[in-house]
Coordinates of C-alpha atoms in Angstrom, one line a residue:
Chain A
M1 CA -8.0 -21.3 3.6
K2 CA -6.7 -20.0 0.8
V3 CA -6.4 -15.1 1.2
L4 CA -7.2 -13.1 -2.2
V5 CA -5.2 -9.6 -1.9
P6 CA -6.2 -6.6 -5.0
V7 CA -3.6 -4.3 -5.1
K8 CA -3.0 -1.2 -6.8
R9 CA -0.6 0.2 -8.4
V10 CA -0.5 4.2 -7.4
I11 CA 1.2 7.8 -6.9
D12 CA 3.6 7.6 -3.8
Y13 CA 1.7 9.4 -1.1
N14 CA 4.5 10.4 -0.9
V15 CA 4.8 12.2 -4.5
K16 CA 3.0 16.6 -4.4
V17 CA 0.7 16.4 -7.5
K18 CA 0.1 18.2 -10.4
V19 CA -2.3 18.4 -12.8
K20 CA -2.4 19.1 -16.3
A21 CA -1.9 22.6 -17.4
D22 CA -4.2 21.7 -20.6
G23 CA -7.1 19.6 -18.2
S24 CA -6.1 16.1 -18.9
G25 CA -5.4 14.7 -16.2
V26 CA -2.3 14.2 -13.6
D27 CA 1.4 14.6 -14.4
L28 CA 2.3 10.9 -14.6
A29 CA 5.9 11.3 -16.3
N30 CA 8.4 10.1 -14.4
V31 CA 6.9 9.4 -10.7
K32 CA 7.2 8.3 -8.5
M33 CA 4.8 4.5 -7.7
S34 CA 4.1 2.4 -5.5
M35 CA 1.9 -0.1 -3.8
N36 CA -2.0 2.1 -2.7
P37 CA -0.3 2.2 1.2
F38 CA -4.3 0.5 2.1
D39 CA -4.1 -2.2 -0.1
E40 CA 0.2 -2.7 2.0
I41 CA -2.1 -2.8 5.4
A42 CA -4.2 -5.7 3.7
V43 CA -1.1 -8.0 2.6
E44 CA -0.1 -7.8 5.6
E45 CA -3.0 -9.2 7.6
A46 CA -2.9 -11.5 4.9
I47 CA 1.0 -12.2 5.4
R48 CA -0.4 -12.7 9.4
L49 CA -3.1 -14.7 8.9
K50 CA -0.7 -16.9 7.2
E51 CA 1.9 -17.0 10.0
S52 CA 0.2 -17.0 13.0
G53 CA -1.9 -20.7 11.2
V54 CA -5.4 -19.3 9.6
A55 CA -4.5 -18.9 6.1
T56 CA -2.9 -21.7 4.0
E57 CA -1.9 -19.4 1.5
V58 CA -2.4 -16.0 0.7
V59 CA -2.7 -15.1 -3.3
V60 CA -1.9 -10.7 -4.9
V61 CA -4.1 -10.0 -7.7
S62 CA -3.2 -6.8 -9.8
I63 CA -5.3 -4.9 -12.3
G64 CA -3.0 -2.9 -14.9
E65 CA 0.1 -1.9 -16.6
K66 CA 3.0 -4.1 -17.1
K67 CA 4.6 -2.3 -14.2
S68 CA 1.6 -3.2 -12.3
T69 CA 5.0 -7.1 -12.1
D70 CA 6.9 -4.3 -9.7
T71 CA 4.4 -3.5 -7.1
L72 CA 3.1 -8.0 -6.5
R73 CA 7.4 -8.7 -6.7
S74 CA 6.6 -6.1 -3.0
A75 CA 3.9 -7.7 -2.1
M76 CA 5.5 -11.1 -2.5
A77 CA 8.5 -10.3 -0.6
M78 CA 6.7 -8.9 2.1
G79 CA 6.0 -13.1 2.7
A80 CA 2.6 -13.4 -0.1
D81 CA 3.6 -17.3 -2.1
R82 CA 2.3 -15.5 -5.2
A83 CA 1.0 -13.3 -7.4
I84 CA -1.5 -13.1 -10.7
L85 CA -0.8 -9.6 -12.4
I86 CA -4.4 -8.7 -15.1
T87 CA -3.4 -6.5 -18.6
T88 CA -5.7 -4.3 -19.4
D89 CA -5.3 -0.8 -22.3
Q90 CA -7.2 1.0 -20.1
G91 CA -4.2 3.0 -18.7
V92 CA -3.7 3.5 -15.3
D93 CA -6.7 4.6 -14.8
I94 CA -9.3 1.2 -14.3
E95 CA -12.8 2.0 -13.0
P96 CA -14.0 0.3 -9.4
L97 CA -16.4 -1.6 -11.1
A98 CA -14.8 -2.9 -14.5
V99 CA -11.8 -4.3 -11.9
A100 CA -14.6 -5.8 -9.1
K101 CA -15.8 -7.6 -12.7
L102 CA -11.8 -9.5 -13.1
L103 CA -11.3 -9.7 -9.8
K104 CA -14.9 -11.9 -9.6
A105 CA -14.5 -13.7 -12.7
V106 CA -10.7 -15.0 -10.5
I107 CA -12.4 -15.3 -7.4
D108 CA -14.5 -18.0 -9.7
E109 CA -11.3 -20.2 -10.3
E110 CA -9.5 -19.7 -7.0
A111 CA -12.1 -20.0 -4.8
P112 CA -9.9 -17.5 -1.8
E113 CA -12.4 -18.4 1.4
L114 CA -11.2 -14.8 2.5
V115 CA -10.5 -11.4 0.1
I116 CA -9.1 -8.6 1.6
A117 CA -9.0 -4.8 0.5
G118 CA -7.3 -2.1 0.6
K119 CA -10.4 0.6 1.9
Q120 CA -9.3 2.2 -1.0
A121 CA -6.6 4.1 -3.3
I122 CA -5.7 7.1 -3.1
D123 CA -5.8 8.2 -6.2
N124 CA -8.8 8.1 -7.6
D125 CA -10.5 7.7 -3.3
M126 CA -13.1 5.7 -4.9
N127 CA -13.6 3.0 -2.0
A128 CA -16.0 1.4 -3.7
T129 CA -13.9 -1.7 -4.8
G130 CA -14.5 -4.0 -2.0
Q131 CA -17.7 -3.7 -1.4
M132 CA -19.2 -4.5 -5.7
L133 CA -17.1 -6.8 -5.6
A134 CA -18.7 -8.3 -3.5
A135 CA -21.8 -7.0 -4.8
L136 CA -21.7 -9.9 -7.5
L137 CA -19.5 -12.5 -5.6
G138 CA -23.0 -12.2 -3.1
W139 CA -20.7 -12.7 -0.8
G140 CA -20.6 -10.5 3.0
Q141 CA -18.8 -7.6 4.0
A142 CA -17.2 -5.7 6.0
T143 CA -15.0 -2.8 5.2
F144 CA -13.2 -0.2 6.9
A145 CA -11.7 -2.6 8.9
S146 CA -9.5 -1.7 12.3
E147 CA -9.7 -5.3 13.7
L148 CA -10.0 -9.3 12.1
K149 CA -10.4 -12.3 13.7
V150 CA -11.4 -15.0 12.6
E151 CA -13.1 -18.3 13.7
D152 CA -16.1 -20.5 13.2
G153 CA -16.5 -20.6 10.1
A154 CA -17.0 -15.7 10.0
A155 CA -14.8 -12.7 10.1
V156 CA -14.8 -11.1 13.0
V157 CA -14.7 -7.4 12.2
T158 CA -14.2 -4.1 14.5
R159 CA -15.0 -1.2 12.3
E160 CA -14.6 2.8 11.8
V161 CA -17.1 4.5 11.5
D162 CA -18.0 7.6 12.4
G163 CA -18.7 8.1 15.5
G164 CA -16.6 5.7 17.6
L165 CA -15.9 1.6 16.1
Q166 CA -18.5 -0.6 14.8
T167 CA -19.0 -5.1 16.0
I168 CA -20.0 -7.1 12.3
S169 CA -19.4 -11.1 12.0
V170 CA -19.5 -12.3 8.1
K171 CA -19.8 -15.6 6.9
L172 CA -17.1 -16.7 5.3
P173 CA -16.1 -16.2 2.8
A174 CA -16.1 -12.3 3.5
I175 CA -14.5 -9.0 1.7
V176 CA -13.0 -7.1 4.6
T177 CA -11.7 -3.8 3.4
A178 CA -8.5 -2.6 5.4
D179 CA -8.8 1.0 7.1
L180 CA -5.3 3.2 8.8
R181 CA -5.0 0.5 12.1
L182 CA -5.2 -2.5 11.1
N183 CA -1.9 -3.2 11.4
E184 CA 1.0 -1.9 10.5
P185 CA 2.9 -2.7 7.4
R186 CA 6.4 -4.4 7.8
Y187 CA 9.7 -3.3 5.9
A188 CA 10.4 -6.4 3.1
S189 CA 14.7 -7.2 4.0
L190 CA 16.4 -7.5 1.3
P191 CA 16.5 -11.9 1.4
N192 CA 13.4 -11.5 0.8
I193 CA 13.4 -9.1 -1.9
M194 CA 15.8 -11.8 -4.2
K195 CA 13.0 -14.7 -2.9
A196 CA 10.9 -12.8 -4.4
K197 CA 12.1 -12.5 -7.5
K198 CA 11.9 -16.3 -8.0
K199 CA 8.3 -16.8 -6.6
P200 CA 5.4 -17.5 -9.4
L201 CA 3.6 -14.6 -11.2
E202 CA 1.1 -15.3 -13.2
E203 CA 0.3 -13.4 -16.1
K204 CA -3.0 -12.7 -17.9
S205 CA -4.6 -10.0 -19.8
A206 CA -7.9 -8.2 -20.0
D207 CA -9.6 -10.4 -22.6
D208 CA -9.3 -13.3 -21.4
F209 CA -12.0 -13.3 -19.0
G210 CA -14.9 -12.2 -21.7
V211 CA -16.0 -9.6 -19.3
D212 CA -16.8 -5.9 -20.4
I213 CA -14.9 -3.5 -18.5
T214 CA -16.2 -0.5 -20.0
A215 CA -15.7 3.0 -18.8
R216 CA -18.7 4.2 -17.6
H217 CA -17.2 7.6 -17.3
T218 CA -16.2 10.0 -18.6
I219 CA -13.5 12.4 -17.5
V220 CA -14.7 15.4 -18.1
T221 CA -12.1 18.0 -17.1
T222 CA -9.5 17.5 -14.4
E223 CA -9.0 20.9 -12.9
E224 CA -6.3 22.3 -10.1
P225 CA -7.9 22.8 -6.3
G226 CA -9.9 26.6 -5.6
T227 CA -6.6 28.0 -3.4
R228 CA -7.3 29.4 -1.0
Q229 CA -5.3 33.0 0.3
A230 CA -3.8 32.9 3.1
G231 CA -4.4 34.9 5.7
I232 CA -2.3 36.8 7.9
M233 CA 0.4 36.4 10.9
V234 CA -0.3 37.9 14.4
G235 CA 2.3 38.4 17.1
S236 CA 1.2 37.1 20.1
V237 CA -2.3 35.2 22.2
D238 CA -3.7 38.6 23.2
E239 CA -3.6 40.0 18.9
L240 CA -5.4 36.6 18.0
I241 CA -8.2 37.3 20.4
A242 CA -9.4 40.5 18.8
K243 CA -8.9 39.6 15.7
L244 CA -11.7 36.4 17.0
K245 CA -12.9 39.2 18.0
E246 CA -13.4 41.5 15.5
G247 CA -14.9 38.5 13.1
G248 CA -16.8 38.1 16.2
L249 CA -15.6 33.4 15.7
V250 CA -15.5 34.5 20.5
Chain B
M1 CA -36.2 13.8 -12.8
A2 CA -36.8 11.2 -8.9
V3 CA -34.6 10.8 -6.1
L4 CA -33.9 8.3 -3.6
C5 CA -32.1 9.5 -1.2
L6 CA -31.0 7.5 1.3
A7 CA -31.2 8.4 4.8
D8 CA -27.8 9.0 8.0
V9 CA -29.6 7.3 11.0
S10 CA -27.2 6.4 14.0
D11 CA -28.6 5.0 16.0
G12 CA -32.5 5.2 15.8
A13 CA -32.0 8.6 15.1
L14 CA -32.3 10.3 12.3
A15 CA -28.8 12.0 12.2
L16 CA -30.2 15.2 10.6
D17 CA -27.1 17.6 9.8
A18 CA -25.5 14.8 7.0
T19 CA -29.1 14.3 5.3
S20 CA -30.6 17.4 5.6
K21 CA -27.3 18.3 3.1
A22 CA -27.7 15.4 1.1
I23 CA -31.1 16.3 1.2
T24 CA -30.4 20.3 -0.4
A25 CA -27.7 18.3 -3.7
S26 CA -30.3 15.1 -4.2
T27 CA -32.7 18.4 -5.2
K28 CA -30.3 19.7 -8.0
L29 CA -31.6 17.4 -9.5
G30 CA -35.8 16.0 -9.3
D31 CA -37.9 14.9 -7.4
V32 CA -36.7 13.6 -3.3
T33 CA -38.4 10.3 -1.8
V34 CA -36.2 9.7 1.1
L35 CA -35.1 6.6 2.4
V36 CA -34.6 6.1 6.2
C37 CA -34.0 2.3 7.4
G38 CA -35.0 3.1 11.1
P39 CA -38.3 4.2 12.9
Q40 CA -41.0 5.9 12.4
A41 CA -39.6 8.6 15.0
A42 CA -36.6 9.2 12.4
A43 CA -38.6 9.3 9.3
D44 CA -40.9 11.8 10.9
A45 CA -37.9 14.0 11.5
A46 CA -37.3 13.5 7.9
A47 CA -40.6 14.1 7.1
K48 CA -39.9 17.8 7.9
I49 CA -37.3 19.0 5.9
A50 CA -38.0 21.2 3.5
G51 CA -38.2 19.8 0.0
V52 CA -38.4 16.2 0.9
N53 CA -41.7 15.1 -1.0
K54 CA -41.9 11.6 0.4
V55 CA -41.0 9.3 2.7
L56 CA -39.8 5.5 3.5
C57 CA -39.5 4.5 6.4
A58 CA -38.0 1.1 6.4
D59 CA -38.1 -0.2 10.0
D60 CA -37.0 -3.5 10.5
A61 CA -33.7 -4.7 13.3
A62 CA -33.1 -6.5 9.7
Y63 CA -32.8 -2.2 8.5
A64 CA -30.8 -1.1 11.9
H65 CA -26.9 -1.4 12.3
G66 CA -26.6 -0.3 8.8
L67 CA -25.4 -3.4 7.6
A68 CA -25.0 -3.3 3.8
E69 CA -25.9 -6.4 2.0
N70 CA -29.9 -5.8 4.1
I71 CA -30.1 -2.2 3.1
A72 CA -27.8 -3.1 -0.6
A73 CA -31.2 -5.4 -0.9
L74 CA -33.5 -3.1 -0.2
I75 CA -32.4 -0.3 -1.8
V76 CA -32.0 -2.4 -5.6
G77 CA -35.6 -3.8 -4.7
L78 CA -36.6 0.2 -4.8
A79 CA -34.6 1.7 -7.9
D80 CA -36.2 1.1 -10.3
D81 CA -38.7 3.9 -10.0
F82 CA -35.9 7.0 -9.6
T83 CA -33.1 8.1 -11.8
H84 CA -30.4 8.9 -8.9
I85 CA -30.2 7.0 -6.3
T86 CA -27.9 9.4 -3.0
A87 CA -26.3 9.4 0.4
P88 CA -24.3 11.9 2.2
S89 CA -20.7 10.6 2.5
T90 CA -21.1 9.0 5.6
T91 CA -19.4 5.6 6.9
T92 CA -22.1 3.8 6.6
A93 CA -23.2 5.3 3.0
K94 CA -19.9 5.0 1.9
N95 CA -20.1 1.0 2.9
V96 CA -23.5 1.0 1.4
L97 CA -24.2 2.3 -1.8
P98 CA -21.4 0.6 -4.0
R99 CA -22.8 -2.2 -3.1
V100 CA -25.8 -0.8 -4.4
A101 CA -24.3 0.0 -7.2
A102 CA -22.7 -3.5 -8.4
L103 CA -25.8 -4.9 -8.2
L104 CA -27.7 -2.3 -10.4
D105 CA -24.4 -2.6 -13.2
V106 CA -22.7 0.9 -12.6
M107 CA -20.8 2.9 -11.6
V108 CA -20.4 5.0 -8.1
L109 CA -20.1 8.4 -7.5
P110 CA -18.6 9.2 -3.8
D111 CA -17.8 12.3 -2.6
V112 CA -19.3 14.4 -5.1
I113 CA -19.4 18.5 -4.3
E114 CA -21.0 20.0 -7.2
V115 CA -23.7 18.7 -9.8
I116 CA -23.4 20.9 -13.3
D117 CA -26.0 18.6 -15.1
A118 CA -28.3 15.9 -14.0
D119 CA -25.2 13.5 -14.9
T120 CA -21.9 15.5 -14.7
F121 CA -20.5 16.1 -11.8
K122 CA -17.5 17.6 -10.0
R123 CA -15.5 14.9 -7.4
P124 CA -12.2 15.5 -5.4
I125 CA -9.7 12.8 -6.7
Y126 CA -5.3 12.6 -5.0
A127 CA -6.8 13.4 -1.9
G128 CA -8.4 17.2 -3.0
N129 CA -5.0 17.9 -5.0
A130 CA -7.6 18.0 -8.1
V131 CA -10.9 17.9 -8.6
Q132 CA -13.0 16.4 -11.8
T133 CA -15.4 16.6 -13.4
V134 CA -17.0 13.7 -14.3
K135 CA -20.0 12.6 -16.9
T136 CA -21.2 9.2 -16.0
T137 CA -23.6 7.1 -19.2
D138 CA -25.3 4.6 -16.5
A139 CA -29.0 5.3 -16.8
V140 CA -29.3 5.3 -12.8
K141 CA -26.6 7.5 -11.2
V142 CA -24.7 6.3 -7.7
I143 CA -24.3 9.1 -6.3
T144 CA -22.4 10.0 -2.1
F145 CA -22.4 13.9 -1.4
R146 CA -20.3 16.0 0.5
T147 CA -21.7 17.1 3.1
S148 CA -19.8 19.9 3.9
T149 CA -20.0 21.3 0.4
F150 CA -23.8 21.1 1.0
D151 CA -26.2 23.8 3.1
L152 CA -28.3 22.8 5.2
A153 CA -31.8 22.7 4.2
A154 CA -35.1 24.8 5.4
D155 CA -37.5 22.8 7.9
G156 CA -40.9 22.9 8.1
G157 CA -41.1 20.1 5.5
S158 CA -44.9 17.9 5.5
A159 CA -43.6 15.2 3.3
A160 CA -45.5 11.9 4.0
V161 CA -43.8 8.5 5.3
E162 CA -44.7 5.4 4.6
A163 CA -44.3 2.2 5.4
T164 CA -41.5 0.1 3.4
S165 CA -40.4 -3.7 3.0
G166 CA -37.7 -5.5 1.5
A167 CA -36.3 -8.8 2.0
G168 CA -35.2 -8.9 5.4
D169 CA -32.0 -10.4 6.6
A170 CA -29.3 -12.1 3.6
G171 CA -28.5 -14.0 6.0
L172 CA -24.7 -13.3 5.7
S173 CA -23.7 -11.3 8.3
S174 CA -24.6 -10.0 12.0
Y175 CA -24.6 -6.9 14.2
V176 CA -22.2 -7.7 16.8
S177 CA -21.2 -5.2 18.6
D178 CA -21.0 -0.7 19.4
E179 CA -18.6 1.4 20.5
V180 CA -20.1 4.5 20.3
A181 CA -16.9 7.6 22.1
T182 CA -19.2 9.5 23.9
S183 CA -18.8 12.5 24.6
D184 CA -20.8 15.7 25.8
R185 CA -19.0 17.8 22.6
P186 CA -20.9 18.9 19.0
E187 CA -20.2 16.1 16.1
L188 CA -17.2 16.9 14.7
T189 CA -18.8 16.8 11.2
S190 CA -21.6 19.0 12.2
A191 CA -20.0 21.8 14.4
G192 CA -19.3 25.1 14.8
V193 CA -16.3 25.3 15.8
V194 CA -13.6 21.8 15.6
V195 CA -10.0 22.0 17.7
S196 CA -7.9 20.0 16.6
G197 CA -4.4 18.9 17.2
G198 CA -1.3 17.3 15.4
R199 CA 2.2 15.5 15.5
G200 CA 3.5 18.3 16.7
V201 CA 1.1 18.0 20.5
G202 CA 3.5 14.7 21.4
S203 CA 1.4 12.5 23.7
E204 CA -1.7 11.1 24.2
E205 CA -1.5 13.0 27.5
D206 CA -1.1 16.3 26.5
F207 CA -3.8 15.6 23.8
A208 CA -5.8 16.7 26.5
L209 CA -5.3 20.3 26.1
I210 CA -6.4 20.5 22.5
E211 CA -9.5 19.2 24.5
K212 CA -9.8 21.8 27.1
L213 CA -9.2 24.2 24.4
A214 CA -12.4 22.3 22.3
D215 CA -14.8 22.3 25.1
K216 CA -13.7 26.0 26.5
L217 CA -14.7 27.4 22.7
G218 CA -18.1 24.6 22.6
G219 CA -16.7 22.8 19.7
A220 CA -15.3 19.9 19.1
V221 CA -11.9 17.9 18.8
G222 CA -9.9 16.9 15.1
A223 CA -6.7 15.0 14.4
S224 CA -4.3 15.2 11.8
R225 CA -3.5 12.3 10.9
A226 CA 0.4 12.2 12.1
A227 CA -1.6 12.9 15.5
V228 CA -3.4 9.2 14.7
D229 CA -1.3 7.1 14.2
S230 CA 0.8 8.0 16.5
G231 CA -1.6 6.6 19.0
Y232 CA -2.3 10.8 20.2
A233 CA -6.7 10.9 19.2
A234 CA -8.8 8.1 18.2
N235 CA -9.5 7.8 14.3
D236 CA -13.0 8.5 13.8
M237 CA -11.8 12.2 15.2
Q238 CA -9.2 12.5 12.1
V239 CA -9.8 15.0 9.8
G240 CA -8.5 14.4 6.2
Q241 CA -9.1 13.4 3.4
T242 CA -8.5 9.7 4.9
G243 CA -10.8 10.6 7.5
K244 CA -13.7 13.3 7.8
V245 CA -13.5 16.4 6.4
V246 CA -15.0 19.4 7.7
A247 CA -15.8 23.3 7.5
P248 CA -17.0 24.8 10.1
D249 CA -17.6 28.3 11.0
L250 CA -13.7 28.9 13.7
Y251 CA -10.7 25.3 12.8
V252 CA -7.9 26.5 14.9
A253 CA -5.3 24.1 13.1
I254 CA -2.6 23.0 16.4
G255 CA 0.9 21.6 16.1
I256 CA -0.5 20.5 12.5
S257 CA 1.9 21.3 9.1
G258 CA -1.3 21.2 6.5
A259 CA 0.0 18.3 5.1
I260 CA -1.9 18.1 1.8
Q261 CA -4.3 14.9 2.6
H262 CA -5.0 17.2 6.2
L263 CA -5.7 20.5 4.6
A264 CA -8.0 18.2 2.1
G265 CA -10.6 18.1 5.1
M266 CA -10.5 21.1 6.9
K267 CA -9.9 23.8 4.2
D268 CA -13.5 25.1 3.1
S269 CA -13.7 26.2 6.9
K270 CA -14.9 30.3 6.6
V271 CA -11.9 30.5 9.1
I272 CA -9.1 29.2 9.6
V273 CA -6.1 29.4 13.0
A274 CA -2.6 28.3 13.1
I275 CA -0.4 27.9 16.2
N276 CA 3.1 26.1 15.1
K277 CA 6.2 26.8 15.8
D278 CA 7.6 26.5 12.5
E279 CA 6.8 29.0 10.1
E280 CA 7.8 27.8 7.3
A281 CA 4.8 25.1 8.5
P282 CA 2.0 24.9 5.0
I283 CA -0.5 25.4 7.5
F284 CA -0.1 29.5 7.6
Q285 CA -0.9 29.0 4.1
V286 CA -4.1 28.4 4.5
A287 CA -4.5 30.2 7.9
D288 CA -6.7 32.9 7.9
F289 CA -4.6 34.3 11.1
G290 CA -1.6 32.4 11.9
L291 CA 0.4 31.2 15.0
K292 CA 4.2 31.3 15.7
A293 CA 4.4 29.7 19.0
D294 CA 5.1 26.9 21.2
L295 CA 1.3 25.5 21.2
F296 CA 3.0 24.5 25.1
Q297 CA 2.8 28.1 26.4
A298 CA -0.2 29.5 23.6
V299 CA -3.2 27.5 23.7
P300 CA -3.2 27.4 27.8
E301 CA -2.0 31.2 27.3
L302 CA -5.4 30.9 24.8
I303 CA -7.1 28.8 27.2
E304 CA -7.0 31.1 29.9
K305 CA -7.8 35.0 28.1
L306 CA -10.9 33.2 26.4

C-alpha cells in the first residue's frame, strides 16, 4: 500500500510571530522555518505503517517555494521514500482549495491508498486541506486522528472530538488528518539525514497540472490582536479571595 | 441574503450554547435557516432561538454521528437557496464545512471572530498572534464562527420546523463508537468558570487538585497544551489555538506559563487569575489578578477558604 503525505513549510512553532507595521502581513524575513508540526506527526504515522509492514512506500509532497525542498528532505530523513515538490509563484501561503486541487492531480497519477495529512497548518490555521482533498477525490475522511489502524480495506480511526473520542471506519482509499496525540515524531539521525540527500526528489511546476489555483480570498489587512492590560499582583490567597469577592466572582 | 446555519447536535440533543452563538453571528448576514441533523426534539429546541426564520430537520441515521461525507452531501443539496453557509467552530463543523466548500468549489473561512460585511470577515492566524481581515470573491461563503466572541441569541423564537432529506448514507464511512468523557461539570466552552492546569501541575495524579478547585467553583476543567502533551490531562480539555477557545467570566490558570498558543484560547475571558511560582511567567501579563506562589500550597488553601 502506498501512503502519501502532504507537508508544508511554515514558520517554526517556537518563533514569536511579528506583524508588519504596514498591515501587509507577518514578517517572515530571516525567520526560522520548519515542517508544520501536525505534518511531522503525519509523516511519522506513515513511516510507522511502513515499518509494521502495512505500507510499502511513503511519498511526501510539498507545494510552495523552492525552499520547501528542505522540508521534503527532513521528511525523507525521518524515513519517507521519495518526494515531489510542486513550485508555484503564489508566495508562501497558498489557499487550501488550491492545494487540494494540486494534490488531487498528484494523487490521480500516484494512486495512493491512504493520504495522511496534518489537521492544520500553524500559519494560516485553516484546518481545511484534508477535508477539501477528500471532497475533490470523492473519498471518505477521518479528521483529527489520535489512533489509526488499517484493516480489511478500511482505516479505523479514533478521532479527537469535542467532549471525547469518536471511532469511525473509513473505506480505503481515504484521507486521515493527524491530531497531536497520534504519535510522537522521531528525530532524524545524522546517517539518515545524509541518506535523505540521495533519495529521489521530483520537481514540478503548478502550471504543469492545468488546474485553476487563483486565490479566492483577498487579504485586506493583517493586524496585531487586541492586547490585554496586565492587572495587579496579589500577595496572598486571602487577598486573592477578597478581590474575587469584590468582583462578585465567588 | 439567506444563511444556512448548521446546528451542532451532540448525542441527539441540540448543543444550545454553540448553536445559539453561531446564530447571533449569522443574523448579521441575513435571514437564518437552521439545519438540524438530528431528531425532532433537537429541531424544536433550535426553533425557539430568537432570530431563526426556519428550521430544517434531517432526522436520518446517516446524519446522526456527524459523518462528514453524508452531511456535506446533504448541505450541498440545499446550498442553492443560500448566500452563506455557517456553523459554530466545533469539531463537527470543522470536519464537515471544508468538505462542503470544496464540493461547491469555494474557499472556507474558518474561526471567524468578526463580521465586517457580507463578504469581509476577521479571523485569527498564527495561533492568534495576528488577525487577518479577509474579503472573499466566492459566490457562496462558507464560514465557521468562533463562538467565544459572539453573544448568546435570546430565546423566544417560534420558527417553523420542516423535514428535509438528502441522499442518506454515501457508504464511505461508518460510525463505530463514542468514548464520551462523562462529567457532572459544565461543558468547557460554555462554562462560566474555567480552572486550567499546566505543566507546573507535574503529574496526572496532581491534576486532581485542579479538578477539586473547579468543583469548588462550579466550573469546568481545562489544561494547557503542555499538560496534555505530558499526559496529565485529556486532549479534549486543551485550551488554546489547537484546542478549545473559551471566554468564561472567571478563568483560573494554575501552573501555566502562558505560551502564546494558550493565550489565544483564553484571553477573551472576563477576569483572569494566574497562580504561578515564576513571576516572569507571561501569563501574568494578561492576568487581572496574579499570585506568585507554589500551587501545591496556594491551591489547597484556596479550596479550603472559598
